[in-house]
Short mmCIF file of C-alpha atoms in Angstrom, two decimals:
data_model
loop_
_atom_site.label_atom_id
_atom_site.label_comp_id
_atom_site.label_asym_id
_atom_site.label_seq_id
_atom_site.Cartn_x
_atom_site.Cartn_y
_atom_site.Cartn_z
CA UNK A 1 38.98 125.31 8.90
CA UNK A 2 42.15 125.98 7.04
CA UNK A 3 40.52 126.85 3.70
CA UNK A 4 40.20 130.28 2.20
CA UNK A 5 38.18 133.32 4.13
CA UNK A 6 35.52 133.37 1.51
CA UNK A 7 34.89 129.66 1.67
CA UNK A 8 34.70 129.80 5.55
CA UNK A 9 32.29 132.74 5.44
CA UNK A 10 30.06 131.16 3.30
CA UNK A 11 29.73 127.83 5.11
CA UNK A 12 29.55 129.22 8.75
CA UNK A 13 26.57 127.20 9.87
CA UNK A 14 27.83 123.84 8.18
CA UNK A 15 31.39 124.21 9.53
CA UNK A 16 29.96 124.93 13.14
CA UNK A 17 27.90 121.98 12.95
CA UNK A 18 30.55 119.71 11.68
CA UNK A 19 32.91 121.04 14.38
CA UNK A 20 30.42 120.57 17.05
CA UNK A 21 29.96 116.81 15.98
CA UNK A 22 33.46 116.09 15.82
CA UNK A 23 33.98 117.66 19.11
CA UNK A 24 30.75 115.53 20.33
CA UNK A 25 32.56 112.32 19.00
CA UNK A 26 35.68 112.93 21.22
CA UNK A 27 35.97 111.61 24.70
CA UNK A 28 34.21 113.82 27.13
CA UNK A 29 32.67 115.76 24.20
CA UNK A 30 28.85 115.04 25.44
CA UNK A 31 30.10 117.07 28.71
CA UNK A 32 31.25 119.67 26.78
CA UNK A 33 28.31 120.14 24.78
CA UNK A 34 26.03 120.42 27.63
CA UNK A 35 28.18 123.25 29.10
CA UNK A 36 28.23 125.31 25.80
CA UNK A 37 24.67 124.96 25.07
CA UNK A 38 22.92 125.46 28.47
CA UNK A 39 22.88 129.34 29.35
CA UNK A 40 23.08 130.35 32.94
CA UNK A 41 23.88 126.98 34.01
CA UNK A 42 27.10 126.04 35.96
CA UNK A 43 28.79 123.29 37.78
CA UNK A 44 30.57 124.07 41.01
CA UNK A 45 32.83 121.25 40.53
CA UNK A 46 32.95 121.07 44.67
CA UNK A 47 31.67 117.56 44.71
CA UNK A 48 34.19 115.08 45.31
CA UNK A 49 32.24 112.26 43.42
CA UNK A 50 32.20 114.67 40.34
CA UNK A 51 35.95 115.41 40.93
CA UNK A 52 36.47 111.54 40.95
CA UNK A 53 34.97 111.01 37.73
CA UNK A 54 36.46 113.99 35.99
CA UNK A 55 39.62 112.36 36.75
CA UNK A 56 38.67 109.13 35.55
CA UNK A 57 37.67 110.91 32.04
CA UNK A 58 41.03 112.19 31.79
CA UNK A 59 43.08 109.19 32.60
CA UNK A 60 40.68 107.54 29.93
CA UNK A 61 41.45 110.26 27.38
CA UNK A 62 45.19 110.08 28.34
CA UNK A 63 45.25 106.36 27.65
CA UNK A 64 43.40 106.52 24.52
CA UNK A 65 45.64 109.29 23.08
CA UNK A 66 48.90 107.50 24.14
CA UNK A 67 49.72 110.11 26.62
CA UNK A 68 51.78 109.71 29.68
CA UNK A 69 50.50 109.57 33.25
CA UNK A 70 50.52 112.72 35.06
CA UNK A 71 53.39 111.75 37.04
CA UNK A 72 55.55 111.61 34.04
CA UNK A 73 54.91 115.09 32.71
CA UNK A 74 58.00 116.30 34.08
CA UNK A 75 60.36 113.72 32.21
CA UNK A 76 58.49 114.26 29.04
CA UNK A 77 58.86 117.99 29.12
CA UNK A 78 62.60 117.83 30.01
CA UNK A 79 63.08 115.51 26.95
CA UNK A 80 61.42 117.80 24.84
CA UNK A 81 63.29 120.80 25.97
CA UNK A 82 66.75 119.21 25.97
CA UNK A 83 66.12 117.56 22.69
CA UNK A 84 65.41 120.80 20.91
CA UNK A 85 68.08 122.64 22.96
CA UNK A 86 70.76 120.62 21.12
CA UNK A 87 69.72 122.74 18.00
CA UNK A 88 70.42 125.99 19.80
CA UNK A 89 73.67 124.56 20.92
CA UNK A 90 74.53 124.11 17.38
CA UNK A 91 74.09 127.68 16.64
CA UNK A 92 76.35 128.45 19.19
CA UNK A 93 79.02 125.57 18.33
CA UNK A 94 78.85 127.02 14.83
CA UNK A 95 79.63 130.63 15.73
CA UNK A 96 82.64 129.31 17.80
CA UNK A 97 84.01 127.16 15.07
CA UNK A 98 84.76 130.30 12.99
CA UNK A 99 87.74 131.25 15.21
CA UNK A 100 89.09 127.60 15.58
CA UNK A 101 89.15 127.29 11.75
CA UNK A 102 90.86 130.88 11.30
CA UNK A 103 93.36 129.75 14.02
CA UNK A 104 94.12 126.51 12.31
CA UNK A 105 94.36 127.75 8.72
CA UNK A 106 96.70 130.70 9.92
CA UNK A 107 99.02 127.99 10.97
CA UNK A 108 99.02 125.87 7.96
CA UNK A 109 96.58 123.16 8.97
CA UNK A 110 93.77 121.87 6.59
CA UNK A 111 95.74 122.94 3.32
CA UNK A 112 93.47 125.80 2.47
CA UNK A 113 95.42 129.03 1.60
CA UNK A 114 93.82 132.24 2.45
CA UNK A 115 94.51 135.88 3.23
CA UNK A 116 93.44 137.97 5.96
CA UNK A 117 90.59 139.63 4.11
CA UNK A 118 89.25 136.31 3.13
CA UNK A 119 89.34 134.80 6.79
CA UNK A 120 87.42 137.96 7.80
CA UNK A 121 84.65 137.39 5.47
CA UNK A 122 84.50 133.80 6.70
CA UNK A 123 83.93 134.75 10.02
CA UNK A 124 81.24 137.24 9.18
CA UNK A 125 79.48 135.02 6.89
CA UNK A 126 77.89 133.40 9.94
CA UNK A 127 76.60 136.08 11.25
CA UNK A 128 74.91 137.52 7.72
CA UNK A 129 73.48 134.02 7.40
CA UNK A 130 71.73 134.32 10.84
CA UNK A 131 70.27 137.53 9.75
CA UNK A 132 68.90 136.31 6.77
CA UNK A 133 67.36 133.21 8.48
CA UNK A 134 66.04 135.34 10.97
CA UNK A 135 63.86 137.08 8.14
CA UNK A 136 62.56 133.85 7.28
CA UNK A 137 61.98 131.83 10.63
CA UNK A 138 58.63 133.36 11.55
CA UNK A 139 57.03 132.68 8.28
CA UNK A 140 58.27 129.17 8.35
CA UNK A 141 57.46 128.33 11.91
CA UNK A 142 53.72 129.78 11.16
CA UNK A 143 53.49 127.40 8.24
CA UNK A 144 55.10 124.37 9.49
CA UNK A 145 55.29 124.54 13.43
CA UNK A 146 58.48 124.60 15.42
CA UNK A 147 58.79 120.81 15.98
CA UNK A 148 58.51 119.99 11.96
CA UNK A 149 60.52 123.02 11.12
CA UNK A 150 63.40 121.84 13.51
CA UNK A 151 63.40 118.15 12.05
CA UNK A 152 63.12 119.22 8.51
CA UNK A 153 66.12 121.61 8.50
CA UNK A 154 68.31 119.39 10.56
CA UNK A 155 69.56 117.22 7.38
CA UNK A 156 70.53 120.29 5.65
CA UNK A 157 72.45 121.47 8.72
CA UNK A 158 74.34 118.51 8.46
CA UNK A 159 74.94 119.27 4.86
CA UNK A 160 76.32 122.62 5.47
CA UNK A 161 78.73 121.22 8.08
CA UNK A 162 80.18 118.82 5.51
CA UNK A 163 80.12 121.59 3.11
CA UNK A 164 82.57 123.65 5.24
CA UNK A 165 84.82 120.29 6.08
CA UNK A 166 85.04 119.17 2.44
CA UNK A 167 85.63 122.89 0.79
CA UNK A 168 88.61 123.27 -1.41
CA UNK A 169 88.82 126.78 -1.00
CA UNK A 170 88.18 129.52 1.29
CA UNK A 171 85.22 130.78 -0.96
CA UNK A 172 83.11 127.53 -0.82
CA UNK A 173 83.91 127.48 3.04
CA UNK A 174 82.37 130.95 3.37
CA UNK A 175 79.17 129.78 1.27
CA UNK A 176 78.96 126.53 3.84
CA UNK A 177 79.12 128.90 6.87
CA UNK A 178 76.69 131.38 5.68
CA UNK A 179 74.36 128.38 5.07
CA UNK A 180 75.05 127.03 8.54
CA UNK A 181 74.29 130.38 10.15
CA UNK A 182 70.82 130.66 8.00
CA UNK A 183 70.05 127.37 8.99
CA UNK A 184 70.87 127.44 12.66
CA UNK A 185 69.08 130.79 13.41
CA UNK A 186 65.75 128.89 12.08
CA UNK A 187 66.22 125.87 14.37
CA UNK A 188 67.18 128.32 17.21
CA UNK A 189 64.07 130.43 16.85
CA UNK A 190 61.78 127.29 16.54
CA UNK A 191 63.26 126.03 19.80
CA UNK A 192 62.40 129.00 21.73
CA UNK A 193 58.33 128.46 20.70
CA UNK A 194 58.68 124.93 20.99
CA UNK A 195 59.56 125.02 24.78
CA UNK A 196 57.20 127.70 25.73
CA UNK A 197 54.59 126.01 24.07
CA UNK A 198 55.15 122.28 25.46
CA UNK A 199 56.06 123.27 29.02
CA UNK A 200 53.74 123.99 31.68
CA UNK A 201 53.80 127.40 33.66
CA UNK A 202 55.23 125.32 36.64
CA UNK A 203 58.16 124.34 34.79
CA UNK A 204 58.93 126.82 31.99
CA UNK A 205 61.47 128.97 33.68
CA UNK A 206 63.70 125.86 34.39
CA UNK A 207 63.19 124.44 30.87
CA UNK A 208 63.96 127.41 28.86
CA UNK A 209 67.23 127.75 30.80
CA UNK A 210 68.23 124.46 28.93
CA UNK A 211 69.02 126.51 26.08
CA UNK A 212 71.61 128.64 28.11
CA UNK A 213 73.25 125.41 29.39
CA UNK A 214 73.44 124.09 25.95
CA UNK A 215 74.94 127.23 24.58
CA UNK A 216 77.60 127.24 27.21
CA UNK A 217 78.51 123.35 27.09
CA UNK A 218 78.50 123.59 23.17
CA UNK A 219 80.88 126.42 23.04
CA UNK A 220 83.19 124.75 25.40
CA UNK A 221 82.98 121.23 23.61
CA UNK A 222 83.67 123.20 20.22
CA UNK A 223 87.04 124.60 21.72
CA UNK A 224 87.77 121.07 23.00
CA UNK A 225 87.36 119.38 19.83
CA UNK A 226 89.14 121.94 18.09
CA UNK A 227 92.18 121.54 20.51
CA UNK A 228 92.64 117.86 19.31
CA UNK A 229 90.84 117.60 15.88
CA UNK A 230 91.93 119.58 12.65
CA UNK A 231 89.27 121.97 11.55
CA UNK A 232 87.84 119.71 8.90
CA UNK A 233 87.56 116.52 11.08
CA UNK A 234 86.14 119.07 13.85
CA UNK A 235 83.23 120.04 11.53
CA UNK A 236 82.27 116.82 10.66
CA UNK A 237 82.22 115.77 14.20
CA UNK A 238 80.16 118.69 15.40
CA UNK A 239 77.80 118.19 12.45
CA UNK A 240 77.02 114.74 12.79
CA UNK A 241 76.74 114.73 16.57
CA UNK A 242 74.44 117.64 16.73
CA UNK A 243 72.37 116.81 14.04
CA UNK A 244 71.84 113.01 14.06
CA UNK A 245 71.52 113.23 18.05
CA UNK A 246 68.79 115.86 17.70
CA UNK A 247 66.94 114.52 14.78
CA UNK A 248 66.68 111.08 16.84
CA UNK A 249 65.43 112.68 19.90
CA UNK A 250 62.87 115.15 18.31
CA UNK A 251 61.46 112.89 15.77
CA UNK A 252 59.04 110.50 18.38
CA UNK A 253 57.74 113.97 19.87
CA UNK A 254 53.90 115.58 18.87
CA UNK A 255 54.01 119.14 17.32
CA UNK A 256 53.26 121.68 20.03
CA UNK A 257 49.42 122.08 21.12
CA UNK A 258 49.42 125.86 20.37
CA UNK A 259 50.56 125.27 16.74
CA UNK A 260 48.18 122.83 16.17
CA UNK A 261 45.31 124.91 17.80
CA UNK A 262 46.12 127.98 15.60
CA UNK A 263 46.02 125.47 12.77
CA UNK A 264 42.28 124.50 13.76
CA UNK A 265 43.45 120.92 14.30
CA UNK A 266 41.56 120.45 17.62
CA UNK A 267 41.75 116.78 17.99
CA UNK A 268 45.65 116.64 17.41
CA UNK A 269 46.03 119.77 20.01
CA UNK A 270 44.31 117.91 22.50
CA UNK A 271 46.34 114.59 21.90
CA UNK A 272 49.27 116.79 22.21
CA UNK A 273 48.40 118.68 25.38
CA UNK A 274 47.74 115.31 26.91
CA UNK A 275 51.13 113.91 25.66
CA UNK A 276 53.08 117.02 27.04
CA UNK A 277 51.13 117.72 30.09
CA UNK A 278 49.80 114.18 31.24
CA UNK A 279 46.47 113.04 32.04
CA UNK A 280 45.59 115.70 34.25
CA UNK A 281 45.50 118.33 31.39
CA UNK A 282 42.08 119.73 31.13
CA UNK A 283 41.19 119.94 27.19
CA UNK A 284 37.67 121.09 27.83
CA UNK A 285 38.65 125.00 27.40
CA UNK A 286 40.30 124.10 24.02
CA UNK A 287 37.14 122.34 22.75
CA UNK A 288 35.18 125.54 24.18
CA UNK A 289 37.15 127.69 22.30
CA UNK A 290 36.63 125.62 18.74
CA UNK A 291 32.78 125.66 19.16
CA UNK A 292 32.74 129.31 19.83
CA UNK A 293 35.00 130.54 17.30
CA UNK A 294 32.95 128.30 14.62
CA UNK A 295 29.66 129.68 15.88
CA UNK A 296 30.82 133.21 15.69
CA UNK A 297 32.34 133.14 12.37
CA UNK A 298 35.86 133.62 13.68
CA UNK A 299 38.76 131.70 12.02
CA UNK A 300 40.92 130.15 14.61
CA UNK A 301 44.08 130.58 12.19
CA UNK A 302 44.52 134.18 10.58
CA UNK A 303 46.30 133.75 7.26
CA UNK A 304 46.10 137.14 5.89
CA UNK A 305 49.44 139.44 6.78
CA UNK A 306 47.54 142.59 6.92
CA UNK A 307 44.98 140.71 9.41
CA UNK A 308 47.83 140.03 11.58
CA UNK A 309 49.56 143.33 11.41
CA UNK A 310 46.10 145.20 12.32
CA UNK A 311 46.29 142.86 15.33
CA UNK A 312 49.17 145.10 16.68
CA UNK A 313 46.62 147.87 17.22
CA UNK A 314 45.78 146.12 20.44
CA UNK A 315 47.68 146.97 23.56
CA UNK A 316 47.76 143.26 24.42
CA UNK A 317 49.74 142.88 21.18
CA UNK A 318 52.06 145.91 20.88
CA UNK A 319 52.99 146.17 24.35
CA UNK A 320 54.66 142.98 24.95
CA UNK A 321 56.42 143.33 21.55
CA UNK A 322 58.01 146.57 22.54
CA UNK A 323 59.21 145.23 25.79
CA UNK A 324 61.00 142.15 23.98
CA UNK A 325 62.45 144.81 21.69
CA UNK A 326 64.07 146.70 24.71
CA UNK A 327 65.08 143.25 26.28
CA UNK A 328 66.77 142.03 23.31
CA UNK A 329 68.73 145.57 22.51
CA UNK A 330 69.69 145.43 26.59
CA UNK A 331 70.81 141.63 25.89
CA UNK A 332 72.92 142.40 22.81
CA UNK A 333 74.43 145.68 24.06
CA UNK A 334 75.28 144.90 27.45
CA UNK A 335 78.63 143.55 26.36
CA UNK A 336 77.90 139.66 26.60
CA UNK A 337 78.61 139.03 23.04
CA UNK A 338 81.78 140.87 23.08
CA UNK A 339 82.83 139.33 26.18
CA UNK A 340 82.33 135.58 24.99
CA UNK A 341 83.63 136.30 21.37
CA UNK A 342 86.45 138.38 22.24
CA UNK A 343 87.64 136.93 25.42
CA UNK A 344 90.95 135.81 24.30
CA UNK A 345 91.77 139.36 23.15
CA UNK A 346 90.51 141.01 26.63
CA UNK A 347 92.49 138.52 28.65
CA UNK A 348 95.67 139.08 26.47
CA UNK A 349 95.06 142.98 27.04
CA UNK A 350 94.94 142.36 30.69
CA UNK A 351 98.45 140.98 30.73
CA UNK A 352 97.94 137.85 32.83
CA UNK A 353 100.19 134.95 31.98
CA UNK A 354 97.52 132.44 31.51
CA UNK A 355 96.63 130.39 28.39
CA UNK A 356 93.79 132.74 26.94
CA UNK A 357 91.97 129.69 25.45
CA UNK A 358 91.88 127.59 28.47
CA UNK A 359 90.39 130.65 30.07
CA UNK A 360 87.84 131.07 27.57
CA UNK A 361 86.78 127.29 28.08
CA UNK A 362 86.55 127.93 31.77
CA UNK A 363 84.63 130.92 31.26
CA UNK A 364 82.20 129.35 29.19
CA UNK A 365 81.84 126.69 31.49
CA UNK A 366 81.25 128.85 34.56
CA UNK A 367 78.13 129.65 33.25
CA UNK A 368 76.50 126.13 33.48
CA UNK A 369 76.36 125.85 37.33
CA UNK A 370 75.14 129.44 37.36
CA UNK A 371 72.35 128.52 34.86
CA UNK A 372 71.56 125.70 36.92
CA UNK A 373 71.26 127.96 39.90
CA UNK A 374 68.74 129.98 37.70
CA UNK A 375 66.67 127.18 36.99
CA UNK A 376 65.94 126.85 40.60
CA UNK A 377 65.30 130.45 41.47
CA UNK A 378 63.36 131.53 38.42
CA UNK A 379 60.15 129.87 39.35
CA UNK A 380 60.59 130.56 42.92
CA UNK A 381 61.92 134.18 43.18
CA UNK A 382 60.38 135.23 39.96
CA UNK A 383 61.98 136.90 36.83
CA UNK A 384 62.33 140.43 37.94
CA UNK A 385 64.37 139.83 40.98
CA UNK A 386 66.89 137.89 39.04
CA UNK A 387 67.01 140.43 36.34
CA UNK A 388 67.56 143.33 38.77
CA UNK A 389 70.37 141.35 40.48
CA UNK A 390 72.19 140.39 37.47
CA UNK A 391 71.74 143.82 35.65
CA UNK A 392 73.34 145.40 39.05
CA UNK A 393 76.13 142.87 39.01
CA UNK A 394 76.86 143.29 35.48
CA UNK A 395 77.31 147.00 35.86
CA UNK A 396 79.37 146.65 38.87
CA UNK A 397 81.69 144.59 36.92
CA UNK A 398 82.06 146.84 33.83
CA UNK A 399 82.75 149.63 36.33
CA UNK A 400 85.48 147.46 37.93
CA UNK A 401 86.76 146.52 34.37
CA UNK A 402 86.90 150.57 33.49
CA UNK A 403 88.63 151.48 36.56
CA UNK A 404 91.37 148.99 35.85
CA UNK A 405 92.31 150.57 32.91
CA UNK A 406 92.27 154.03 34.20
CA UNK A 407 93.84 154.28 37.55
CA UNK A 408 97.26 152.74 38.10
CA UNK A 409 96.35 151.66 41.84
CA UNK A 410 93.59 149.61 40.55
CA UNK A 411 95.61 148.16 37.48
CA UNK A 412 98.28 147.04 39.91
CA UNK A 413 95.76 144.32 41.08
CA UNK A 414 96.34 142.04 37.74
CA UNK A 415 93.74 139.55 39.22
CA UNK A 416 90.82 142.31 39.26
CA UNK A 417 90.03 142.36 35.56
CA UNK A 418 89.99 138.26 35.19
CA UNK A 419 87.72 138.41 38.48
CA UNK A 420 85.65 140.90 36.91
CA UNK A 421 85.19 139.13 33.66
CA UNK A 422 84.19 135.61 35.34
CA UNK A 423 82.02 137.67 37.86
CA UNK A 424 80.41 139.52 34.99
CA UNK A 425 79.67 136.02 33.40
CA UNK A 426 78.23 134.64 36.44
CA UNK A 427 75.90 137.58 36.63
CA UNK A 428 74.81 137.28 33.00
CA UNK A 429 74.18 133.54 33.55
CA UNK A 430 72.30 134.31 36.67
CA UNK A 431 69.44 136.58 34.91
CA UNK A 432 69.77 138.62 31.74
CA UNK A 433 71.29 135.47 29.74
CA UNK A 434 68.61 132.77 30.34
CA UNK A 435 65.59 134.85 31.21
CA UNK A 436 65.77 137.17 28.09
CA UNK A 437 64.82 133.96 26.14
CA UNK A 438 62.42 132.83 28.55
CA UNK A 439 60.54 136.00 27.99
CA UNK A 440 60.38 135.63 24.22
CA UNK A 441 58.49 132.52 24.80
CA UNK A 442 56.24 133.96 27.73
CA UNK A 443 55.39 137.71 26.07
CA UNK A 444 54.95 136.86 22.46
CA UNK A 445 51.21 137.01 21.61
CA UNK A 446 49.66 133.92 20.69
CA UNK A 447 48.03 135.21 17.50
CA UNK A 448 51.42 136.62 16.30
CA UNK A 449 53.75 134.08 17.86
CA UNK A 450 55.68 132.91 14.61
CA UNK A 451 55.64 136.49 12.65
CA UNK A 452 56.73 138.48 15.74
CA UNK A 453 59.31 135.92 16.75
CA UNK A 454 60.84 136.38 13.38
CA UNK A 455 61.05 139.74 14.14
CA UNK A 456 62.93 139.45 17.11
CA UNK A 457 65.11 137.39 15.58
CA UNK A 458 66.04 139.63 12.90
CA UNK A 459 66.69 142.44 15.67
CA UNK A 460 68.77 139.95 17.55
CA UNK A 461 70.81 139.15 14.62
CA UNK A 462 71.16 142.72 13.65
CA UNK A 463 72.21 143.90 17.28
CA UNK A 464 74.61 141.08 17.57
CA UNK A 465 76.49 141.65 14.29
CA UNK A 466 76.53 145.42 14.92
CA UNK A 467 78.07 144.88 18.66
CA UNK A 468 80.64 142.54 17.44
CA UNK A 469 81.55 144.56 14.26
CA UNK A 470 81.77 147.97 16.33
CA UNK A 471 83.68 146.79 19.18
CA UNK A 472 87.15 147.54 17.48
CA UNK A 473 86.21 150.93 16.63
CA UNK A 474 84.83 151.46 20.06
CA UNK A 475 88.06 150.56 21.63
CA UNK A 476 89.93 152.91 19.55
CA UNK A 477 87.40 155.57 20.10
CA UNK A 478 86.14 155.49 23.76
CA UNK A 479 89.23 153.26 24.80
CA UNK A 480 88.79 150.10 27.06
CA UNK A 481 87.66 152.05 29.89
CA UNK A 482 85.06 154.22 28.01
CA UNK A 483 83.62 150.78 26.22
CA UNK A 484 82.82 149.22 29.73
CA UNK A 485 81.70 152.63 31.01
CA UNK A 486 79.05 152.72 28.18
CA UNK A 487 78.07 149.33 29.06
CA UNK A 488 77.55 149.90 32.77
CA UNK A 489 75.33 152.86 31.44
CA UNK A 490 73.27 150.46 29.36
CA UNK A 491 72.84 148.28 32.45
CA UNK A 492 72.00 150.83 34.78
CA UNK A 493 69.24 152.29 32.46
CA UNK A 494 67.91 148.78 32.20
CA UNK A 495 67.31 148.58 35.97
CA UNK A 496 65.02 151.59 35.60
CA UNK A 497 63.26 150.28 32.67
CA UNK A 498 62.74 146.76 34.36
CA UNK A 499 61.31 148.50 37.61
CA UNK A 500 58.87 150.79 35.59
CA UNK A 501 57.95 148.61 32.58
CA UNK A 502 58.17 144.93 33.03
CA UNK A 503 55.84 142.88 34.71
CA UNK A 504 56.22 139.74 36.69
CA UNK A 505 55.28 136.47 34.82
CA UNK A 506 56.09 133.84 37.43
CA UNK A 507 53.44 130.85 37.38
CA UNK A 508 51.31 132.45 34.70
CA UNK A 509 49.71 130.76 31.69
CA UNK A 510 50.42 132.36 28.54
CA UNK A 511 46.71 133.43 28.19
CA UNK A 512 47.23 134.89 31.70
CA UNK A 513 50.21 136.94 30.36
CA UNK A 514 48.46 138.03 27.41
CA UNK A 515 45.81 139.49 29.57
CA UNK A 516 47.97 141.66 31.79
CA UNK A 517 48.33 144.00 28.94
CA UNK A 518 45.12 144.18 27.66
CA UNK A 519 43.19 147.75 27.94
CA UNK A 520 39.51 148.56 28.26
CA UNK A 521 39.24 149.32 24.45
CA UNK A 522 40.42 145.74 23.94
CA UNK A 523 37.48 144.66 25.72
CA UNK A 524 39.66 143.12 28.61
CA UNK A 525 39.05 141.67 31.71
CA UNK A 526 41.27 141.70 34.84
CA UNK A 527 43.46 139.02 35.07
CA UNK A 528 42.75 136.45 37.73
CA UNK A 529 46.14 135.22 38.66
CA UNK A 530 45.07 133.45 41.83
CA UNK A 531 43.02 130.85 39.90
CA UNK A 532 44.68 129.95 36.67
CA UNK A 533 42.45 128.69 33.84
CA UNK A 534 42.09 124.91 33.10
CA UNK A 535 43.97 125.15 29.68
CA UNK A 536 47.64 125.98 30.89
CA UNK A 537 49.39 126.84 27.44
#
């Protein structure tokens, strides 16, 4: 099923027959054949005896494929999410490492003379690398799959860290930092798709939050390492720690089922689904899709870029992509990146007699318990309530910061700006921070996951770079009060957008979410959310 289109169209009947024979040879294949060839016949599934037979069949499939029992699904999915999220944490650590290296070099540590212009270029190189990495991550993910891509890039990420640590000059440090940004962006984008494809709808919201938690822990760990180690030694420790640990944890895991299904590798997709979801994962729908696609001369995998772009004419593909664009614009222009990267500057401007670096570490660590709270609430309350609470709280914190720079009576309370910064980070970690990445895994159309995921990563990189580069100019033009007021306006506008356009996705499979956006011209059927389909991908 992975040949050229002309070969496929010329061998329709033979390929359909071969695929059918392959599925019939798999456990439970005879049942599948009867259900797909007999018209007008269905099984009500209400018989207790039939249910017991079906459970035994699934248990036999699980044992034959090496899958874990159903009771162990939770542990396997947690393991997979944590293993891959280490690489997203590495991306955040690489970004934070720049400020540590610059601080050490300016103090004469590391024996690398550098001018202010060279150090500025060194800091910017990481974000240039992430932008370049976002341009290719979609194509690479489509070609190799998220899990294989993360593993393949890991040794090169380690080499990039070592190149920075062993650099004799700022020029070679800059090249190493640019390479590190390029590689870690590829890994981070693959991590989002990997978690959304391997986790069940019941746990997806919780597991996607591991990325946010690992980011907060990685940034705090980076500052702690930089406090006790010279930047060269810190680069070695961070590079070895993240990459060796992530590679060792990811190696035993199979590829995600959605990637295998898209490549037409049905048997491997069945085994991967059983591995991640346990013995109660129903793979019959997966088999039915393959037989139907082969008989109708429709390839499971679309290799032509033009064919993929034409899919955007469908409302079920274009609308989710537009929603993600707006979501990431708000995520990047809510001020979160500036608060995290310029926290030291903001705290110093307030005039509080506290160590700004220690406050930055505490500020990042405060995200961890709130993200844990989000992990509990996101699958109970849903995405929309948390996003609304988060946006309203962030807007209030921005307005409080703006007021502290305008009215002397408010500015007299020195604790208010610091409390506003911490409260802002709490509201960010409660909703918009982790839920944005969760929506990326949920809203991307299945047929365009890798391609559109790459586009979103490009947008994310460009918006992040623009926000960080424009912030000093915004301070000089709008002032502190005007800058925070602008961010508050962005959050208030987002509240309106979310109430009007963003649907609730709690408890829905990827397939059900895609049906939410179908129109009659797409041949859509109304989504039946009360009875989830057997294959929960």
